[in-house]
Coordinates of C-alpha atoms in Angstrom, one line a residue:
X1 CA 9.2 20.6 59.2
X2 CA 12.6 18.9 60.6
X3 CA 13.8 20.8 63.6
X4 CA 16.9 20.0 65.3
X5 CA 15.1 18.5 68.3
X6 CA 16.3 16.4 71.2
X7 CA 14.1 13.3 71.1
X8 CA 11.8 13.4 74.1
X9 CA 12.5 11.1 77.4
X10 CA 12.1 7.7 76.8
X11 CA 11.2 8.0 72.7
X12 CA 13.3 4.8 71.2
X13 CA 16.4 5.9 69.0
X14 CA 16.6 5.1 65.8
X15 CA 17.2 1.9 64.5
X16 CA 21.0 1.2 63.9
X17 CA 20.5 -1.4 61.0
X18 CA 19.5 1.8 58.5
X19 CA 16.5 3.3 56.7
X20 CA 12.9 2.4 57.0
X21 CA 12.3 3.8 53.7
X22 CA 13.9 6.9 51.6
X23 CA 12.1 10.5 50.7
X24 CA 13.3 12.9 48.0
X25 CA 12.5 16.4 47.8
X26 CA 10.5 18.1 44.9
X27 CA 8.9 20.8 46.1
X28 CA 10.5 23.9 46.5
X29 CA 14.2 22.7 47.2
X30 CA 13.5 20.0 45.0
X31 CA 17.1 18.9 44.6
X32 CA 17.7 16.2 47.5
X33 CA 17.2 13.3 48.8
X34 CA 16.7 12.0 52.4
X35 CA 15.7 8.7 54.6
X36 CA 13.7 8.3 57.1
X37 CA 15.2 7.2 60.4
X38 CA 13.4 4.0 61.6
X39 CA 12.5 5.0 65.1
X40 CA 10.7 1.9 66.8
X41 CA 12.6 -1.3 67.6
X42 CA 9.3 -2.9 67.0
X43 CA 10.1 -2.1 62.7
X44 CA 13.7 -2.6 61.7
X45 CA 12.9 -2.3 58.4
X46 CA 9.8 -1.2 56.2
X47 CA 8.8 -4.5 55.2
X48 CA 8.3 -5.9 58.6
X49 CA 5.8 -2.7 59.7
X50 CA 3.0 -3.7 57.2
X51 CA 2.0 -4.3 53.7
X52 CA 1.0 -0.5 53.4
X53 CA 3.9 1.3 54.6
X54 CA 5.9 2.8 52.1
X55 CA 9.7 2.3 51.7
X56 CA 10.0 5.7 49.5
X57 CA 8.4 9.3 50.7
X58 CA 8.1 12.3 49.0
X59 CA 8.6 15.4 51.4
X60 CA 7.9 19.1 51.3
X61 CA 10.0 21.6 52.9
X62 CA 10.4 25.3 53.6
X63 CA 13.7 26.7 52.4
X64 CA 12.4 30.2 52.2
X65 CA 11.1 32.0 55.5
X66 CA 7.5 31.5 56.8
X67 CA 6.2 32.4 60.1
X68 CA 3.5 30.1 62.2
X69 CA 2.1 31.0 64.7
X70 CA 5.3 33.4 65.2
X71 CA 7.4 31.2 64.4
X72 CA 9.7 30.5 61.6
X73 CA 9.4 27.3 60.3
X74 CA 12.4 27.8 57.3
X75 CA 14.0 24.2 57.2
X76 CA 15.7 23.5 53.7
X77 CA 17.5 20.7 52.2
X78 CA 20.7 22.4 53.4
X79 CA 19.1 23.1 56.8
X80 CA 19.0 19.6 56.9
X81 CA 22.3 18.8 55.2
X82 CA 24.1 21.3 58.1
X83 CA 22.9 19.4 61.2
X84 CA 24.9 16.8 63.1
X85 CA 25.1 13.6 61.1
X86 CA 22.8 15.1 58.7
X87 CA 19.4 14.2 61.2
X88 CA 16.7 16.3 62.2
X89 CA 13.0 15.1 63.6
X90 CA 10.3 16.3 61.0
X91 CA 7.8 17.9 63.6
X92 CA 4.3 19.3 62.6
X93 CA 4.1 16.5 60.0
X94 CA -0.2 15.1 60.4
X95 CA 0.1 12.3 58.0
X96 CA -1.0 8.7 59.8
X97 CA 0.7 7.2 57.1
X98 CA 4.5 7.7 58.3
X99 CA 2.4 6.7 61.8
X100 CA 4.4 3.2 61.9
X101 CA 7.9 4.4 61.5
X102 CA 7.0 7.3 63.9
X103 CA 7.7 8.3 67.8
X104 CA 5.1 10.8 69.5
X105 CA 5.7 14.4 68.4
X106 CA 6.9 16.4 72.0
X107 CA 5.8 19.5 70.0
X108 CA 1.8 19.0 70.1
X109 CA 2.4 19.4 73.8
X110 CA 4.6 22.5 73.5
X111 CA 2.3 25.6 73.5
X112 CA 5.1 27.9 72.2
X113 CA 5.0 25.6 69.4
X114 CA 2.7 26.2 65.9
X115 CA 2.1 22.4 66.0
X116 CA 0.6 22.5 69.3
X117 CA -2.7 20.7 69.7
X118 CA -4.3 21.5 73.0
X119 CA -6.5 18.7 72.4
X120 CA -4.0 16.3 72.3
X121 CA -2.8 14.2 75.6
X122 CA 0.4 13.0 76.2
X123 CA -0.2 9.4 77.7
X124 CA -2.7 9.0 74.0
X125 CA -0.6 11.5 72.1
X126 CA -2.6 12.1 68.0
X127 CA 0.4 13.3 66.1
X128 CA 3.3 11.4 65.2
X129 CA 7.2 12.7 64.5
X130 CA 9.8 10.8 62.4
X131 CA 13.7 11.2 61.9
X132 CA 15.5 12.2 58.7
X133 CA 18.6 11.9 57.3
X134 CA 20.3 13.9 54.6
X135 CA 21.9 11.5 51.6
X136 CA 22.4 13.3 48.6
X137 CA 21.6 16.6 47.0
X138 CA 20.0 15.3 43.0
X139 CA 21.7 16.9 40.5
X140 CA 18.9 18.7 39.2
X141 CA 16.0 20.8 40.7
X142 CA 12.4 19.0 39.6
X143 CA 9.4 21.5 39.8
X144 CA 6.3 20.3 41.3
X145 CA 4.6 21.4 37.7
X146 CA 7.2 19.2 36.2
X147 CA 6.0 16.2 38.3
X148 CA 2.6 17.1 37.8
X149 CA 3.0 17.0 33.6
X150 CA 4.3 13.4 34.0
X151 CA 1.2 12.4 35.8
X152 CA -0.7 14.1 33.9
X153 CA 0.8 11.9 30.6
X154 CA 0.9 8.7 32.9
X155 CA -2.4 8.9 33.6
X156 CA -3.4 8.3 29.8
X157 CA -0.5 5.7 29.0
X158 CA -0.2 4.1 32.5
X159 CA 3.2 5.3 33.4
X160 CA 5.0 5.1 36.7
X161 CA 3.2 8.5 38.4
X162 CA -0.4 7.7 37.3
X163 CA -1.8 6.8 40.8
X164 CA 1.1 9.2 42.7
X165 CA -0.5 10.0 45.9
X166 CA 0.7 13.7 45.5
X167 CA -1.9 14.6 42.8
X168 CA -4.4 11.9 44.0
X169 CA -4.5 12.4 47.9
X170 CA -5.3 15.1 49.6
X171 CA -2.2 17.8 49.8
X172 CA 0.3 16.3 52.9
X173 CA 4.2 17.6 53.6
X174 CA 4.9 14.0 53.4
X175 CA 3.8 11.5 51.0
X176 CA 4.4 7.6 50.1
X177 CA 6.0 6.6 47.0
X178 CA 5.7 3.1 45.0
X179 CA 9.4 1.9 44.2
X180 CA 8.3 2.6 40.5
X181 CA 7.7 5.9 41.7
X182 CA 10.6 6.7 43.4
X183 CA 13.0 5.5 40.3
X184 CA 11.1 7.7 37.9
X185 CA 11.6 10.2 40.0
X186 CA 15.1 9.6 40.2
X187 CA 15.5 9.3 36.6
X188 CA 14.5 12.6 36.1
X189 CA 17.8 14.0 37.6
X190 CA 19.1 13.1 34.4
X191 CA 16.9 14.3 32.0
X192 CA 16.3 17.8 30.4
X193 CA 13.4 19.5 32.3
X194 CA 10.0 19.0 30.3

């Protein structure tokens, strides 16, 4: 989940130029829409990191209070939307995916921490951490079920969401989107909810 976290010692900042790619939120505090802060100087922008790196990432959070490991890891859209310049890190996040926009999570090394991973070193760190930044709250709130019945229908007329990574990957906090994907998405801010 974000955290308002100071970036560890020697981490690069984020790229200046803009986003690597863009997330919106659908589970839970559905309603908004962040980007992901490019954090290596090495990937200025998303289509320099790779052919498989996503531009567009669907993200879960945790508006409502849930303890791990003791600690509460409540971070919501307007958790988000409250911190300076609307940035957090997304710590705890285990998806390989993001790994190329990504800086080495300090909190698999913090034992206080639920993401801690005693297994992992710090000069060959496994888990990665990513910025994000707030950029609009949609208009609308779009259930996960809603999603789910447009995949569902896509899958038999080859819409936008028929391959969406959320219902055919295994279950991750944060997710790639196609471009196709993302606009449908989008588009469903508009609509009545189905």
């Amino acid at each position: 989940m974000p955290r308002p976290r100071k970036r560890p010692a020697g981490a690069a900042e984020p790229d200046k130029k803009g986003p690597a790619g863009k997330r919106t939120k659908t589970k839970n505090s559905g309603e908004a829409s962040t980007k992901v802060k490019n954090s290596s100087p090495q990937t200025s922008t998303s289509e320099n990191c790779g052919k498989n790196l996503s531009k567009y990432w669907l993200m879960k959070s945790e508006p409502e209070s849930r303890l791990e490991k003791g600690v509460d890891v409540k971070f919501s859209i307007e958790d988000l939307k409250a911190q300076p310049k609307q940035i957090a890190g997304w710590d705890g996040v285990r998806n390989y995916q993001i790994v190329k926009e990504a800086y080495p999570d300090h909190t698999q090394f913090e034992k206080s921490n639920p993401y801690y991973d005693p297994s992992s070193k710090e000069d060959n760190p496994k888990w990665s951490m990513v910025d994000v930044q707030f950029v609009r709250m949609m208009k609308r709130f779009i259930p996960l079920a809603e999603l789910k019945t447009h995949h569902q229908a896509h899958k038999a007329t080859g819409g936008p969401l028929k391959t969406m990574a959320l219902f055919t990957q295994q279950r991750l906090s944060v997710q790639p989107l196609t471009q196709e994907e993302f606009d449908f998405v989008l588009s469903l801010e508009e609509k009545e909810p189905s």
